[in-house]
PDB file of C-alpha atoms in Angstrom:
ATOM      1  CA  UNK T   1      -7.354   5.559  71.879  1.00 47.00           C
ATOM      2  CA  UNK T   2      -4.018   5.086  70.629  1.00 50.00           C
ATOM      3  CA  UNK T   3      -2.807   2.538  67.359  1.00 42.00           C
ATOM      4  CA  UNK T   4      -2.421  -0.798  69.746  1.00 45.00           C
ATOM      5  CA  UNK T   5      -5.714  -0.262  71.454  1.00 47.00           C
ATOM      6  CA  UNK T   6      -7.209  -0.101  67.965  1.00 43.00           C
ATOM      7  CA  UNK T   7      -5.380  -3.312  66.795  1.00 44.00           C
ATOM      8  CA  UNK T   8      -5.944  -5.315  70.033  1.00 50.00           C
ATOM      9  CA  UNK T   9      -3.830  -7.031  72.514  1.00 48.00           C
ATOM     10  CA  UNK T  10      -0.624  -8.363  71.430  1.00 46.00           C
ATOM     11  CA  UNK T  11      -0.703  -6.821  67.842  1.00 45.00           C
ATOM     12  CA  UNK T  12       1.386  -3.659  66.837  1.00 43.00           C
ATOM     13  CA  UNK T  13       2.616  -1.900  63.923  1.00 44.00           C
ATOM     14  CA  UNK T  14       5.343  -3.777  63.637  1.00 47.00           C
ATOM     15  CA  UNK T  15       3.696  -7.744  63.658  1.00 45.00           C
ATOM     16  CA  UNK T  16       4.524 -10.087  61.449  1.00 47.00           C
ATOM     17  CA  UNK T  17       2.396 -11.414  58.442  1.00 45.00           C
ATOM     18  CA  UNK T  18       0.302 -13.951  60.079  1.00 46.00           C
ATOM     19  CA  UNK T  19       2.665 -17.710  60.113  1.00 45.00           C
ATOM     20  CA  UNK T  20       5.825 -15.785  59.478  1.00 47.00           C
ATOM     21  CA  UNK T  21       8.899 -14.835  62.208  1.00 46.00           C
ATOM     22  CA  UNK T  22       9.377 -11.113  63.179  1.00 44.00           C
ATOM     23  CA  UNK T  23      11.592  -9.644  60.529  1.00 43.00           C
ATOM     24  CA  UNK T  24      13.771  -6.576  61.053  1.00 42.00           C
ATOM     25  CA  UNK T  25      12.499  -3.546  59.386  1.00 45.00           C
ATOM     26  CA  UNK T  26       8.819  -4.574  59.820  1.00 46.00           C
ATOM     27  CA  UNK T  27       6.214  -6.659  58.013  1.00 47.00           C
ATOM     28  CA  UNK T  28       7.162  -9.313  55.491  1.00 48.00           C
ATOM     29  CA  UNK T  29       5.031 -10.310  52.381  1.00 48.00           C
ATOM     30  CA  UNK T  30       3.794 -14.226  52.618  1.00 51.00           C
ATOM     31  CA  UNK T  31       6.517 -16.569  51.120  1.00 50.00           C
ATOM     32  CA  UNK T  32       9.523 -13.992  51.494  1.00 49.00           C
ATOM     33  CA  UNK T  33      12.686 -14.566  52.557  1.00 52.00           C
ATOM     34  CA  UNK T  34      14.642 -12.582  55.331  1.00 51.00           C
ATOM     35  CA  UNK T  35      15.897  -9.394  54.677  1.00 53.00           C
ATOM     36  CA  UNK T  36      13.787  -9.054  51.060  1.00 50.00           C
ATOM     37  CA  UNK T  37      11.772  -6.376  50.214  1.00 49.00           C
ATOM     38  CA  UNK T  38       8.099  -6.719  51.027  1.00 48.00           C
ATOM     39  CA  UNK T  39       7.095  -6.722  46.846  1.00 49.00           C
ATOM     40  CA  UNK T  40       9.140  -7.316  43.813  1.00 50.00           C
ATOM     41  CA  UNK T  41      10.306  -3.851  43.147  1.00 48.00           C
ATOM     42  CA  UNK T  42      12.673  -2.348  40.732  1.00 48.00           C
ATOM     43  CA  UNK T  43      15.547  -2.385  42.585  1.00 50.00           C
ATOM     44  CA  UNK T  44      18.619  -4.078  41.935  1.00 50.00           C
ATOM     45  CA  UNK T  45      18.842  -7.591  43.329  1.00 51.00           C
ATOM     46  CA  UNK T  46      15.677  -7.972  44.063  1.00 49.00           C
ATOM     47  CA  UNK T  47      13.661 -11.394  43.395  1.00 51.00           C
ATOM     48  CA  UNK T  48      12.212 -11.614  40.064  1.00 48.00           C
ATOM     49  CA  UNK T  49       9.022 -12.603  38.779  1.00 49.00           C
ATOM     50  CA  UNK T  50       7.709 -16.022  39.614  1.00 51.00           C
ATOM     51  CA  UNK T  51       9.446 -18.416  36.557  1.00 51.00           C
ATOM     52  CA  UNK T  52      11.528 -15.647  35.643  1.00 51.00           C
ATOM     53  CA  UNK T  53      15.472 -16.145  35.244  1.00 52.00           C
ATOM     54  CA  UNK T  54      17.741 -13.740  37.815  1.00 50.00           C
ATOM     55  CA  UNK T  55      18.698 -10.509  36.589  1.00 52.00           C
ATOM     56  CA  UNK T  56      16.428 -10.089  34.110  1.00 51.00           C
ATOM     57  CA  UNK T  57      13.353  -7.450  34.300  1.00 50.00           C
ATOM     58  CA  UNK T  58      10.919  -7.832  36.677  1.00 46.00           C
ATOM     59  CA  UNK T  59       7.896  -7.713  33.856  1.00 46.00           C
ATOM     60  CA  UNK T  60       8.367  -8.377  30.444  1.00 48.00           C
ATOM     61  CA  UNK T  61       8.597  -5.515  27.903  1.00 46.00           C
ATOM     62  CA  UNK T  62       9.473  -2.972  31.075  1.00 48.00           C
ATOM     63  CA  UNK T  63      10.619   0.340  29.793  1.00 44.00           C
ATOM     64  CA  UNK T  64      14.371  -0.186  29.438  1.00 44.00           C
ATOM     65  CA  UNK T  65      14.925  -3.628  29.046  1.00 44.00           C
ATOM     66  CA  UNK T  66      13.434  -4.075  25.470  1.00 43.00           C
ATOM     67  CA  UNK T  67      15.949  -5.494  22.986  1.00 42.00           C
ATOM     68  CA  UNK T  68      18.117  -6.731  25.434  1.00 46.00           C
ATOM     69  CA  UNK T  69      19.363 -10.897  24.964  1.00 48.00           C
ATOM     70  CA  UNK T  70      17.040 -12.925  26.832  1.00 47.00           C
ATOM     71  CA  UNK T  71      14.487 -10.375  27.490  1.00 43.00           C
ATOM     72  CA  UNK T  72      11.312 -12.420  27.262  1.00 46.00           C
ATOM     73  CA  UNK T  73       9.062 -10.366  24.770  1.00 45.00           C
ATOM     74  CA  UNK T  74       4.842  -9.562  25.200  1.00 45.00           C
ATOM     75  CA  UNK T  75       2.922 -11.945  22.399  1.00 48.00           C
ATOM     76  CA  UNK T  76       3.110  -9.858  19.370  1.00 46.00           C
ATOM     77  CA  UNK T  77       6.457  -8.228  19.905  1.00 46.00           C
ATOM     78  CA  UNK T  78       9.390  -7.501  17.571  1.00 49.00           C
ATOM     79  CA  UNK T  79      10.707  -9.909  15.186  1.00 49.00           C
ATOM     80  CA  UNK T  80      13.817 -11.568  16.364  1.00 48.00           C
ATOM     81  CA  UNK T  81      12.377 -11.533  20.252  1.00 49.00           C
ATOM     82  CA  UNK T  82      11.550 -14.484  21.944  1.00 49.00           C
ATOM     83  CA  UNK T  83       7.740 -15.073  22.537  1.00 47.00           C
ATOM     84  CA  UNK T  84       5.773 -15.264  25.515  1.00 47.00           C
ATOM     85  CA  UNK T  85       6.666 -18.236  27.711  1.00 51.00           C
ATOM     86  CA  UNK T  86       4.653 -21.573  26.429  1.00 52.00           C
ATOM     87  CA  UNK T  87       3.902 -19.492  23.115  1.00 50.00           C
ATOM     88  CA  UNK T  88       5.594 -21.175  19.875  1.00 47.00           C
ATOM     89  CA  UNK T  89       8.344 -19.581  18.145  1.00 46.00           C
ATOM     90  CA  UNK T  90       6.092 -19.150  14.989  1.00 46.00           C
ATOM     91  CA  UNK T  91       2.904 -19.274  14.266  1.00 45.00           C
ATOM     92  CA  UNK T  92       1.235 -22.437  12.962  1.00 41.00           C
ATOM     93  CA  UNK T  93       0.367 -22.265   9.143  1.00 43.00           C
ATOM     94  CA  UNK T  94      -3.061 -23.289   8.119  1.00 37.00           C
ATOM     95  CA  UNK T  95      -3.306 -27.135   7.099  1.00 41.00           C
ATOM     96  CA  UNK T  96      -3.663 -27.763   3.821  1.00 41.00           C
ATOM     97  CA  UNK T  97      -5.147 -25.253   1.222  1.00 42.00           C
ATOM     98  CA  UNK T  98      -5.720 -21.840   2.464  1.00 44.00           C
ATOM     99  CA  UNK T  99      -8.812 -20.430   3.660  1.00 43.00           C
ATOM    100  CA  UNK T 100     -10.764 -18.956   0.550  1.00 44.00           C
ATOM    101  CA  UNK T 101      -8.737 -20.736  -1.936  1.00 44.00           C
ATOM    102  CA  UNK T 102     -10.482 -22.794  -4.380  1.00 44.00           C
ATOM    103  CA  UNK T 103      -9.440 -26.605  -4.590  1.00 47.00           C
ATOM    104  CA  UNK T 104      -8.714 -26.510  -8.005  1.00 51.00           C
ATOM    105  CA  UNK T 105      -8.269 -24.065 -10.881  1.00 55.00           C
ATOM    106  CA  UNK T 106     -10.558 -22.881 -13.226  1.00 60.00           C
ATOM    107  CA  UNK T 107     -13.163 -24.927 -11.446  1.00 61.00           C
ATOM    108  CA  UNK T 108     -16.262 -24.055  -9.133  1.00 70.00           C
ATOM    109  CA  UNK T 109     -16.052 -24.788  -5.757  1.00 60.00           C
ATOM    110  CA  UNK T 110     -18.050 -27.502  -4.306  1.00 51.00           C
ATOM    111  CA  UNK T 111     -18.863 -29.903  -1.418  1.00 46.00           C
ATOM    112  CA  UNK T 112     -16.553 -33.245  -1.183  1.00 44.00           C
ATOM    113  CA  UNK T 113     -18.152 -35.804  -4.071  1.00 44.00           C
ATOM    114  CA  UNK T 114     -17.632 -39.654  -3.268  1.00 42.00           C
ATOM    115  CA  UNK T 115     -14.394 -41.093  -4.764  1.00 38.00           C
ATOM    116  CA  UNK T 116     -14.815 -43.880  -7.650  1.00 39.00           C
ATOM    117  CA  UNK T 117     -12.095 -45.847  -8.575  1.00 39.00           C
ATOM    118  CA  UNK T 118     -10.528 -44.382 -11.894  1.00 37.00           C
ATOM    119  CA  UNK T 119      -8.086 -45.717 -14.848  1.00 41.00           C
ATOM    120  CA  UNK T 120      -5.283 -43.813 -16.538  1.00 40.00           C
ATOM    121  CA  UNK T 121      -6.184 -41.655 -19.304  1.00 39.00           C
ATOM    122  CA  UNK T 122      -4.515 -43.681 -22.361  1.00 43.00           C
ATOM    123  CA  UNK T 123      -2.657 -40.353 -23.301  1.00 48.00           C
ATOM    124  CA  UNK T 124      -1.924 -37.762 -21.047  1.00 54.00           C
ATOM    125  CA  UNK T 125      -3.024 -34.626 -22.988  1.00 58.00           C
ATOM    126  CA  UNK T 126      -0.945 -31.439 -23.862  1.00 58.00           C
ATOM    127  CA  UNK T 127       0.195 -29.651 -20.617  1.00 58.00           C
ATOM    128  CA  UNK T 128      -1.605 -27.131 -18.984  1.00 58.00           C
ATOM    129  CA  UNK T 129      -1.624 -23.676 -20.971  1.00 56.00           C
ATOM    130  CA  UNK T 130      -3.822 -21.055 -21.612  1.00 58.00           C
ATOM    131  CA  UNK T 131      -7.514 -21.551 -23.175  1.00 59.00           C
ATOM    132  CA  UNK T 132      -7.703 -22.069 -26.516  1.00 62.00           C
ATOM    133  CA  UNK T 133     -10.580 -21.275 -29.068  1.00 60.00           C
ATOM    134  CA  UNK T 134     -11.947 -24.289 -30.604  1.00 59.00           C
ATOM    135  CA  UNK T 135     -12.508 -22.597 -33.932  1.00 60.00           C
ATOM    136  CA  UNK T 136     -13.932 -19.108 -35.329  1.00 64.00           C
ATOM    137  CA  UNK T 137     -16.922 -19.969 -36.381  1.00 84.00           C
ATOM    138  CA  UNK T 138     -19.863 -20.773 -33.644  1.00 95.00           C
ATOM    139  CA  UNK T 139     -22.531 -21.662 -36.133  1.00 95.00           C
ATOM    140  CA  UNK T 140     -24.993 -24.242 -34.766  1.00 97.00           C
ATOM    141  CA  UNK T 141     -24.903 -27.020 -35.635  1.00 97.00           C
ATOM    142  CA  UNK T 142     -21.443 -26.895 -34.078  1.00 97.00           C
ATOM    143  CA  UNK T 143     -19.038 -29.550 -34.537  1.00 96.00           C
ATOM    144  CA  UNK T 144     -15.230 -29.700 -33.276  1.00 96.00           C
ATOM    145  CA  UNK T 145     -12.860 -32.446 -33.635  1.00 95.00           C
ATOM    146  CA  UNK T 146     -10.744 -33.041 -30.422  1.00 95.00           C
ATOM    147  CA  UNK T 147      -7.060 -33.892 -31.806  1.00 91.00           C
ATOM    148  CA  UNK T 148      -5.920 -35.503 -28.524  1.00 93.00           C
ATOM    149  CA  UNK T 149      -9.502 -36.642 -27.693  1.00 97.00           C
ATOM    150  CA  UNK T 150     -10.625 -36.774 -24.091  1.00 98.00           C
ATOM    151  CA  UNK T 151      -8.301 -36.534 -21.221  1.00 97.00           C
ATOM    152  CA  UNK T 152      -7.976 -36.092 -17.242  1.00 97.00           C
ATOM    153  CA  UNK T 153      -8.362 -32.464 -16.225  1.00 97.00           C
ATOM    154  CA  UNK T 154      -9.206 -31.126 -19.826  1.00 98.00           C
ATOM    155  CA  UNK T 155     -11.761 -28.645 -19.474  1.00 98.00           C
ATOM    156  CA  UNK T 156     -14.499 -27.266 -22.076  1.00 98.00           C
ATOM    157  CA  UNK T 157     -16.134 -23.812 -21.531  1.00 98.00           C
ATOM    158  CA  UNK T 158     -19.027 -22.724 -23.460  1.00 98.00           C
ATOM    159  CA  UNK T 159     -20.059 -19.836 -23.759  1.00 98.00           C
ATOM    160  CA  UNK T 160     -23.789 -18.495 -25.457  1.00 98.00           C
ATOM    161  CA  UNK T 161     -27.504 -17.480 -25.155  1.00 98.00           C
ATOM    162  CA  UNK T 162     -30.480 -19.638 -25.159  1.00 98.00           C
ATOM    163  CA  UNK T 163     -32.781 -18.612 -28.029  1.00 98.00           C
ATOM    164  CA  UNK T 164     -35.919 -16.974 -26.946  1.00 97.00           C
ATOM    165  CA  UNK T 165     -38.759 -19.812 -26.926  1.00 96.00           C
ATOM    166  CA  UNK T 166     -36.225 -22.571 -26.747  1.00 97.00           C
ATOM    167  CA  UNK T 167     -37.282 -25.902 -26.472  1.00 97.00           C
ATOM    168  CA  UNK T 168     -33.849 -27.505 -25.499  1.00 98.00           C
ATOM    169  CA  UNK T 169     -30.019 -27.758 -26.547  1.00 98.00           C
ATOM    170  CA  UNK T 170     -27.764 -30.299 -26.791  1.00 98.00           C
ATOM    171  CA  UNK T 171     -24.066 -31.186 -26.065  1.00 98.00           C
ATOM    172  CA  UNK T 172     -22.740 -34.448 -27.605  1.00 98.00           C
ATOM    173  CA  UNK T 173     -19.067 -35.814 -26.274  1.00 98.00           C
ATOM    174  CA  UNK T 174     -18.834 -38.637 -29.094  1.00 98.00           C
ATOM    175  CA  UNK T 175     -16.291 -41.592 -30.273  1.00 97.00           C
ATOM    176  CA  UNK T 176     -17.721 -42.382 -33.850  1.00 96.00           C
ATOM    177  CA  UNK T 177     -21.438 -43.230 -33.831  1.00 96.00           C
ATOM    178  CA  UNK T 178     -20.883 -43.511 -30.341  1.00 98.00           C
ATOM    179  CA  UNK T 179     -21.589 -40.935 -27.286  1.00 98.00           C
ATOM    180  CA  UNK T 180     -19.712 -40.833 -24.494  1.00 98.00           C
ATOM    181  CA  UNK T 181     -21.927 -38.160 -22.894  1.00 98.00           C
ATOM    182  CA  UNK T 182     -25.325 -37.009 -24.488  1.00 98.00           C
ATOM    183  CA  UNK T 183     -26.667 -33.385 -22.354  1.00 98.00           C
ATOM    184  CA  UNK T 184     -29.759 -32.690 -23.211  1.00 98.00           C
ATOM    185  CA  UNK T 185     -31.352 -29.490 -21.062  1.00 98.00           C
ATOM    186  CA  UNK T 186     -34.830 -29.461 -21.702  1.00 98.00           C
ATOM    187  CA  UNK T 187     -37.248 -26.553 -21.019  1.00 98.00           C
ATOM    188  CA  UNK T 188     -40.203 -28.342 -21.249  1.00 96.00           C
ATOM    189  CA  UNK T 189     -40.385 -32.158 -20.674  1.00 95.00           C
ATOM    190  CA  UNK T 190     -44.043 -33.313 -19.800  1.00 92.00           C
ATOM    191  CA  UNK T 191     -44.292 -29.604 -18.357  1.00 93.00           C
ATOM    192  CA  UNK T 192     -41.073 -29.400 -16.555  1.00 94.00           C
ATOM    193  CA  UNK T 193     -37.575 -28.239 -17.004  1.00 96.00           C
ATOM    194  CA  UNK T 194     -34.883 -30.821 -16.589  1.00 97.00           C
ATOM    195  CA  UNK T 195     -30.924 -31.625 -17.596  1.00 97.00           C
ATOM    196  CA  UNK T 196     -31.002 -35.071 -19.216  1.00 98.00           C
ATOM    197  CA  UNK T 197     -27.861 -37.152 -19.188  1.00 98.00           C
ATOM    198  CA  UNK T 198     -27.138 -40.369 -20.956  1.00 98.00           C
ATOM    199  CA  UNK T 199     -24.855 -42.137 -23.473  1.00 98.00           C
ATOM    200  CA  UNK T 200     -25.375 -44.579 -26.728  1.00 98.00           C
ATOM    201  CA  UNK T 201     -23.202 -47.493 -27.141  1.00 97.00           C
ATOM    202  CA  UNK T 202     -23.571 -49.918 -29.844  1.00 97.00           C
ATOM    203  CA  UNK T 203     -26.727 -48.127 -30.934  1.00 97.00           C
ATOM    204  CA  UNK T 204     -28.158 -48.580 -27.213  1.00 98.00           C
ATOM    205  CA  UNK T 205     -29.148 -46.115 -25.251  1.00 98.00           C
ATOM    206  CA  UNK T 206     -28.229 -46.156 -21.601  1.00 98.00           C
ATOM    207  CA  UNK T 207     -30.317 -45.211 -18.059  1.00 97.00           C
ATOM    208  CA  UNK T 208     -31.133 -41.618 -18.275  1.00 97.00           C
ATOM    209  CA  UNK T 209     -29.775 -39.887 -15.150  1.00 98.00           C
ATOM    210  CA  UNK T 210     -31.988 -36.188 -14.301  1.00 95.00           C
ATOM    211  CA  UNK T 211     -31.022 -35.593 -10.971  1.00 91.00           C
ATOM    212  CA  UNK T 212     -29.542 -32.285 -10.215  1.00 89.00           C
ATOM    213  CA  UNK T 213     -29.562 -28.809  -7.794  1.00 84.00           C
ATOM    214  CA  UNK T 214     -31.108 -26.767 -10.013  1.00 93.00           C
ATOM    215  CA  UNK T 215     -32.086 -25.842 -13.810  1.00 97.00           C
ATOM    216  CA  UNK T 216     -29.812 -22.511 -14.620  1.00 97.00           C
ATOM    217  CA  UNK T 217     -30.972 -22.295 -18.118  1.00 98.00           C
ATOM    218  CA  UNK T 218     -32.981 -19.230 -18.898  1.00 98.00           C
ATOM    219  CA  UNK T 219     -34.540 -18.775 -22.485  1.00 98.00           C
ATOM    220  CA  UNK T 220     -33.015 -15.487 -24.029  1.00 98.00           C
ATOM    221  CA  UNK T 221     -30.428 -15.165 -21.415  1.00 98.00           C
ATOM    222  CA  UNK T 222     -26.462 -16.287 -21.599  1.00 98.00           C
ATOM    223  CA  UNK T 223     -24.609 -19.306 -19.648  1.00 98.00           C
ATOM    224  CA  UNK T 224     -21.353 -20.310 -19.037  1.00 98.00           C
ATOM    225  CA  UNK T 225     -21.309 -23.782 -19.481  1.00 98.00           C
ATOM    226  CA  UNK T 226     -18.224 -25.737 -18.314  1.00 98.00           C
ATOM    227  CA  UNK T 227     -17.502 -29.772 -18.555  1.00 98.00           C
ATOM    228  CA  UNK T 228     -14.483 -31.399 -16.955  1.00 98.00           C
ATOM    229  CA  UNK T 229     -12.920 -34.625 -17.729  1.00 98.00           C
ATOM    230  CA  UNK T 230     -11.319 -36.440 -15.081  1.00 98.00           C
ATOM    231  CA  UNK T 231     -10.401 -40.153 -14.734  1.00 97.00           C
ATOM    232  CA  UNK T 232     -13.290 -41.419 -13.551  1.00 97.00           C
ATOM    233  CA  UNK T 233     -16.099 -39.042 -14.900  1.00 98.00           C
ATOM    234  CA  UNK T 234     -17.372 -36.081 -16.153  1.00 98.00           C
ATOM    235  CA  UNK T 235     -18.217 -32.790 -13.898  1.00 98.00           C
ATOM    236  CA  UNK T 236     -20.885 -30.075 -15.388  1.00 98.00           C
ATOM    237  CA  UNK T 237     -20.916 -26.984 -13.702  1.00 97.00           C
ATOM    238  CA  UNK T 238     -23.348 -23.700 -15.150  1.00 97.00           C
ATOM    239  CA  UNK T 239     -22.635 -19.886 -14.077  1.00 97.00           C
ATOM    240  CA  UNK T 240     -20.007 -20.999 -11.953  1.00 95.00           C
ATOM    241  CA  UNK T 241     -22.352 -23.291 -10.067  1.00 96.00           C
ATOM    242  CA  UNK T 242     -21.426 -27.285  -9.800  1.00 96.00           C
ATOM    243  CA  UNK T 243     -24.537 -29.260 -10.704  1.00 96.00           C
ATOM    244  CA  UNK T 244     -23.575 -32.890 -11.276  1.00 96.00           C
ATOM    245  CA  UNK T 245     -21.103 -35.790 -12.558  1.00 97.00           C
ATOM    246  CA  UNK T 246     -21.581 -38.210 -15.009  1.00 98.00           C
ATOM    247  CA  UNK T 247     -19.400 -41.064 -14.471  1.00 98.00           C
ATOM    248  CA  UNK T 248     -17.658 -42.377 -17.576  1.00 98.00           C
ATOM    249  CA  UNK T 249     -19.231 -45.536 -19.584  1.00 98.00           C
ATOM    250  CA  UNK T 250     -16.359 -45.448 -21.879  1.00 97.00           C
ATOM    251  CA  UNK T 251     -13.064 -46.416 -20.712  1.00 93.00           C
ATOM    252  CA  UNK T 252     -11.228 -45.547 -23.873  1.00 96.00           C
ATOM    253  CA  UNK T 253     -11.158 -41.720 -22.856  1.00 97.00           C
ATOM    254  CA  UNK T 254      -8.634 -41.030 -26.118  1.00 97.00           C
ATOM    255  CA  UNK T 255     -10.968 -42.349 -28.593  1.00 98.00           C
ATOM    256  CA  UNK T 256     -13.803 -39.997 -27.434  1.00 98.00           C
ATOM    257  CA  UNK T 257     -12.452 -37.276 -29.697  1.00 97.00           C
ATOM    258  CA  UNK T 258     -15.589 -35.274 -31.180  1.00 98.00           C
ATOM    259  CA  UNK T 259     -17.584 -32.242 -29.314  1.00 98.00           C
ATOM    260  CA  UNK T 260     -21.095 -31.281 -31.144  1.00 98.00           C
ATOM    261  CA  UNK T 261     -23.284 -28.702 -29.896  1.00 98.00           C
ATOM    262  CA  UNK T 262     -27.133 -28.723 -31.285  1.00 98.00           C
ATOM    263  CA  UNK T 263     -30.714 -27.374 -31.137  1.00 97.00           C
ATOM    264  CA  UNK T 264     -31.773 -23.799 -29.632  1.00 98.00           C
ATOM    265  CA  UNK T 265     -28.458 -21.826 -28.511  1.00 98.00           C
ATOM    266  CA  UNK T 266     -26.513 -19.101 -30.165  1.00 98.00           C
ATOM    267  CA  UNK T 267     -22.861 -19.905 -29.355  1.00 98.00           C
ATOM    268  CA  UNK T 268     -20.118 -17.000 -28.502  1.00 97.00           C
ATOM    269  CA  UNK T 269     -17.542 -19.315 -27.597  1.00 97.00           C
ATOM    270  CA  UNK T 270     -15.831 -22.696 -26.925  1.00 97.00           C
ATOM    271  CA  UNK T 271     -12.557 -23.004 -25.260  1.00 96.00           C
ATOM    272  CA  UNK T 272     -10.689 -26.073 -24.468  1.00 95.00           C
ATOM    273  CA  UNK T 273      -8.095 -25.987 -21.723  1.00 96.00           C
ATOM    274  CA  UNK T 274      -5.979 -28.909 -19.559  1.00 96.00           C
ATOM    275  CA  UNK T 275      -5.963 -27.573 -15.699  1.00 96.00           C
ATOM    276  CA  UNK T 276      -2.479 -27.560 -14.136  1.00 93.00           C
TER     277      UNK T 276
END
């Protein structure tokens, strides 16, 4: 049996591709124009890859074509070369703050908090700068005058150790006899550990707040307590964990100019700074 018998009647080795006319020189690839090679090869004057401009290399990044003007480059090519068709010339920037960066310098990361209307501080306070030690003596009871009062972005950082067998300790921010924020961690409040927050205005205590994520203080162990004053509230964090907020009950922040620390705690440092 010869080859024509194997192909069947009317079919020869020179038969065109189905749907094509007979071309000189043999079979033609579907859609190819007459007198063109059967596949886009590497010879001059051959058709380019679909969508490619004439006289450009048949495939991006082909040997011998790299660096030539107008030659497309595979994604991730060298700087200064055009990107793959449809790719942006530059990679888009991450929207907003970059991943892993804190939302505010010097403050622990925390979930989004509900917004509340605030009011401008009467005194913007000093500009951002390095933390300032409040005073050399860390004796408790501890009393510190805040010469500029409170203002937005003022950060107080209190480092110390809870005394063994401690029952409680207290941090007060005051205006004369009024207490703008009374912060009172208790180790035994009717058999429970809790952090009580309140205010004292005109000799009247306000409503206590006791909700918080956890009780982070341990008798006999060190701690870091941060109190951040904003235009609308105090934010409190312990050991780099944000615990709660306390809305301002006194609007005149500048008049709140005294810090007091009392009861069963030993202090190592008190720092005052303004965040940028």
